[in-house]
Short mmCIF file of C-alpha atoms in Angstrom, two decimals:
data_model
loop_
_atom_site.label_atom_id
_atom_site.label_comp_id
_atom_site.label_asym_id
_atom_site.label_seq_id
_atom_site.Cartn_x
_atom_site.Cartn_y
_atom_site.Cartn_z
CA UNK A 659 19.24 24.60 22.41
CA UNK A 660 22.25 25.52 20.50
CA UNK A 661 22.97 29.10 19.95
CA UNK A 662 22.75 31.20 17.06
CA UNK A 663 26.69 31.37 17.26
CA UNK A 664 27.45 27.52 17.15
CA UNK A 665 24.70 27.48 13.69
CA UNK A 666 26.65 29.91 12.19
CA UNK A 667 29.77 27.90 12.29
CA UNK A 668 27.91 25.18 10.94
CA UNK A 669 26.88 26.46 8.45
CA UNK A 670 29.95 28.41 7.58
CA UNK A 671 31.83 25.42 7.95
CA UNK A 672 29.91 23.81 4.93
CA UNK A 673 26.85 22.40 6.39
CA UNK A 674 23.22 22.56 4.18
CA UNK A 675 20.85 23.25 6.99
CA UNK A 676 20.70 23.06 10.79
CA UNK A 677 18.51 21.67 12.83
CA UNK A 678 17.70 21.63 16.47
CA UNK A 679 16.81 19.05 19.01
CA UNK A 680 14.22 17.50 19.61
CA UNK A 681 13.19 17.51 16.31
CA UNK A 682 10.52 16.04 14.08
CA UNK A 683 11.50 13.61 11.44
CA UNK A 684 8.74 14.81 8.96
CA UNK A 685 10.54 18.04 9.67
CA UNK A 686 14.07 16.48 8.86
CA UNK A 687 12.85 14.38 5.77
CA UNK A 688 11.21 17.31 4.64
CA UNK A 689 14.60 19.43 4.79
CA UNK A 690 16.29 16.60 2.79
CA UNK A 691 13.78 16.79 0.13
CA UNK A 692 14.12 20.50 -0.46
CA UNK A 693 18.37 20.09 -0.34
CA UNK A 694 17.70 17.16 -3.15
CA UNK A 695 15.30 19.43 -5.15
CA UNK A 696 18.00 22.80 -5.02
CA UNK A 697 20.59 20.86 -5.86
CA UNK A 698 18.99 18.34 -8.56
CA UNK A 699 20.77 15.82 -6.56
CA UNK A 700 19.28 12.05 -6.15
CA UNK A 701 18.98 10.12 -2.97
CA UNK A 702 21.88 7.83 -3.00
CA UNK A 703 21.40 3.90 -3.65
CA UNK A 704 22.84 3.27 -0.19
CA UNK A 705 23.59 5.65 2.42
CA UNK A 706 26.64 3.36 3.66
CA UNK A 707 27.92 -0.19 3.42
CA UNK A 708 25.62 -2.50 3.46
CA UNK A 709 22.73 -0.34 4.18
CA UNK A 710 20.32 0.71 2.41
CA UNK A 711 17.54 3.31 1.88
CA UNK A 712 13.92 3.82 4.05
CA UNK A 713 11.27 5.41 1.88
CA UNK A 714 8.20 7.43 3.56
CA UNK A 715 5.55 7.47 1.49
CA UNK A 716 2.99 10.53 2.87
CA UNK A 717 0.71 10.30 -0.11
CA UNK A 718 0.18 6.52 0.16
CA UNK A 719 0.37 6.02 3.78
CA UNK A 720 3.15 3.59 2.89
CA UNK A 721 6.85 2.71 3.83
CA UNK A 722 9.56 0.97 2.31
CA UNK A 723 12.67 -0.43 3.72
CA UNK A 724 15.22 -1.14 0.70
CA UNK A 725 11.77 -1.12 -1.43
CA UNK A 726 9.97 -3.31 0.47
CA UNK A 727 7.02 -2.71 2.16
CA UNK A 728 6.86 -2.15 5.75
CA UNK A 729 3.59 -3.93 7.71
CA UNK A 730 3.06 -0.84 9.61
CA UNK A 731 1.43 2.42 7.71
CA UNK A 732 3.55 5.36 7.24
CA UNK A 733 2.29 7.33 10.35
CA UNK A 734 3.27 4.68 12.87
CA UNK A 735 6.62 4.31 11.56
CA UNK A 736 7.11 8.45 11.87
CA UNK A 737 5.37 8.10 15.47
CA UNK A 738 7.75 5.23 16.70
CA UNK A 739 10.94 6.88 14.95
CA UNK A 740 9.65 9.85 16.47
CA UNK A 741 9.80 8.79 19.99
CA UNK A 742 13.18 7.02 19.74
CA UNK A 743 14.86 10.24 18.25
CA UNK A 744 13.04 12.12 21.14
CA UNK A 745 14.01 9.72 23.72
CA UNK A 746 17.38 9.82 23.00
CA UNK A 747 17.61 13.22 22.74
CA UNK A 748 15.91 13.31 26.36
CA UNK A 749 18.72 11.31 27.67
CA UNK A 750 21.55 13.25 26.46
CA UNK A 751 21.94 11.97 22.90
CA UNK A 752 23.94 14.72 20.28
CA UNK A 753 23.50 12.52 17.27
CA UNK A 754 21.92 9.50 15.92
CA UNK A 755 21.74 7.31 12.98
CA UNK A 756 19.12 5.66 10.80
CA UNK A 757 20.44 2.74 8.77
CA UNK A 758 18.28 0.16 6.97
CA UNK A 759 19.64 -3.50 6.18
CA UNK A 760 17.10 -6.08 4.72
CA UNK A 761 13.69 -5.31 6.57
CA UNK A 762 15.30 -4.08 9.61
CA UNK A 763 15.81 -0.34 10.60
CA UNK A 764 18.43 0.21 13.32
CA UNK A 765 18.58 3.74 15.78
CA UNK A 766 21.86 4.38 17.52
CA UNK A 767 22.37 7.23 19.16
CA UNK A 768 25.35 8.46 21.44
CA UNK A 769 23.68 8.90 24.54
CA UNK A 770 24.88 7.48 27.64
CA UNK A 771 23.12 4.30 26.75
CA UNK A 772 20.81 1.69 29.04
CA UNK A 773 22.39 0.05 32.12
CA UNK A 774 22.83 -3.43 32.22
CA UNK A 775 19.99 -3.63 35.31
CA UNK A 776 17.84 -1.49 33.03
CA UNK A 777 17.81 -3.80 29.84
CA UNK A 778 14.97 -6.06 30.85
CA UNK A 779 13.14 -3.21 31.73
CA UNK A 780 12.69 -0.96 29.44
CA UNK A 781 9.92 -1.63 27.71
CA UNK A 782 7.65 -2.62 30.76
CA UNK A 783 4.78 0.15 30.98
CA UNK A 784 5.49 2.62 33.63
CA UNK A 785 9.32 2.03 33.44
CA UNK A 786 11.09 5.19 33.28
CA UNK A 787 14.90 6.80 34.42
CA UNK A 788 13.45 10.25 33.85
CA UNK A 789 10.44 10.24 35.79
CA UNK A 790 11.30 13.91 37.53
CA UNK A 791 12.07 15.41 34.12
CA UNK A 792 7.82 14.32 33.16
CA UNK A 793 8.91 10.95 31.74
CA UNK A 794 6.02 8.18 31.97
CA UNK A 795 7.58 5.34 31.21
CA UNK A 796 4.98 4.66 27.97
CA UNK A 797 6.64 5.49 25.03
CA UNK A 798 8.28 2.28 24.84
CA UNK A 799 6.19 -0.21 25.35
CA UNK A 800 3.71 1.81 23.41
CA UNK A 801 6.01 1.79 20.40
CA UNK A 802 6.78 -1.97 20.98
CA UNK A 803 2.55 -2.74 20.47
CA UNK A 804 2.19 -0.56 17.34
CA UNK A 805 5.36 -2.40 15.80
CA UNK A 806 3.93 -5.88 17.28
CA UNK A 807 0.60 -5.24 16.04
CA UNK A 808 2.02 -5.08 12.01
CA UNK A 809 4.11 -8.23 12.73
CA UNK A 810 7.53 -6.15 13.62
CA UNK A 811 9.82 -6.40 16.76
CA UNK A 812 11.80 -3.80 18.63
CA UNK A 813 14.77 -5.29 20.96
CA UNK A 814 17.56 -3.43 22.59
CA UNK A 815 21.23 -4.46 20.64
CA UNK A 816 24.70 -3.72 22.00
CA UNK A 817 26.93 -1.48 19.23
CA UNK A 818 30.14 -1.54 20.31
CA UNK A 819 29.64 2.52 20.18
CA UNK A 820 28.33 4.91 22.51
CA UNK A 821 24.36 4.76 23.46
CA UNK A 822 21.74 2.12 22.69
CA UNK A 823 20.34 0.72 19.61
CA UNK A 824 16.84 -0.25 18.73
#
């Protein structure tokens, strides 16, 4: 939890809004929204270099990756985003990214990242590093079915940065 101190610098220091971890990406998108609407701004065309933007679609149960649909609904992508965000805030993470190329979403975070005897583990059921901090080793490999279920993947990648991506 970061104190009321550190927010205040934030803010002061230019930031729109401030939000803590874990958090809820419903939560986060719906913070966006409300900076776009007070400020009559537009979401950008691209939020860097060749990547584009993800669309969540509440009303229609739908999302979009660079405006085209995604095979799973709009709940299961919050639900598997969800869990990343909250898993790599559960293993030390400060920050993370979102960035959407093509039909692929990437998460990178700068946690400590997944040893190399880990890898092939971590989405077995059961598998977990934080089992003494209530970790059960199922949000993975739960995440993995709901994505393989629509027709997606989810695979471990090596950034070059700090902490996994998936």
């Amino acid at each position: 939890m970061v104190t009321l101190a550190a927010r205040v610098v934030g803010l002061e220091m230019g930031a729109d809004d401030y939000v803590d971890k874990p958090f809820s990406t419903r939560e986060l998108v719906a913070r966006v929204r409300t900076i776009l609407k007070r400020t009559g701004a537009q979401a950008p065309a691209s939020t860097a270099a060749g990547h584009g933007i993800i669309e969540v679609d509440q009303a229609r149960h739908i999302c979009r990756v660079n405006g085209d649909p995604v095979p799973l609904a709009a709940d299961g992508v919050r639900l598997v985003l969800d869990h990343l965000l909250s898993n790599a805030a559960g293993h030390g993470a400060t920050s993370a990214t979102i960035a959407a190329r093509g039909q692929e979403l990437m998460v990178c975070d700068n946690a400590n990242g997944v040893s190399e005897g880990n890898e092939g583990r971590i989405f077995d059921p059961f598998f977990t590093t934080r089992r003494d901090d209530g970790g059960t080793g199922m949000g993975l490999p739960i995440a993995r079915r709901m994505l393989e279920a629509s027709g997606a993947t989810i695979s471990l990648v090596r950034p070059p940065q700090k902490g996994p991506a998936l």
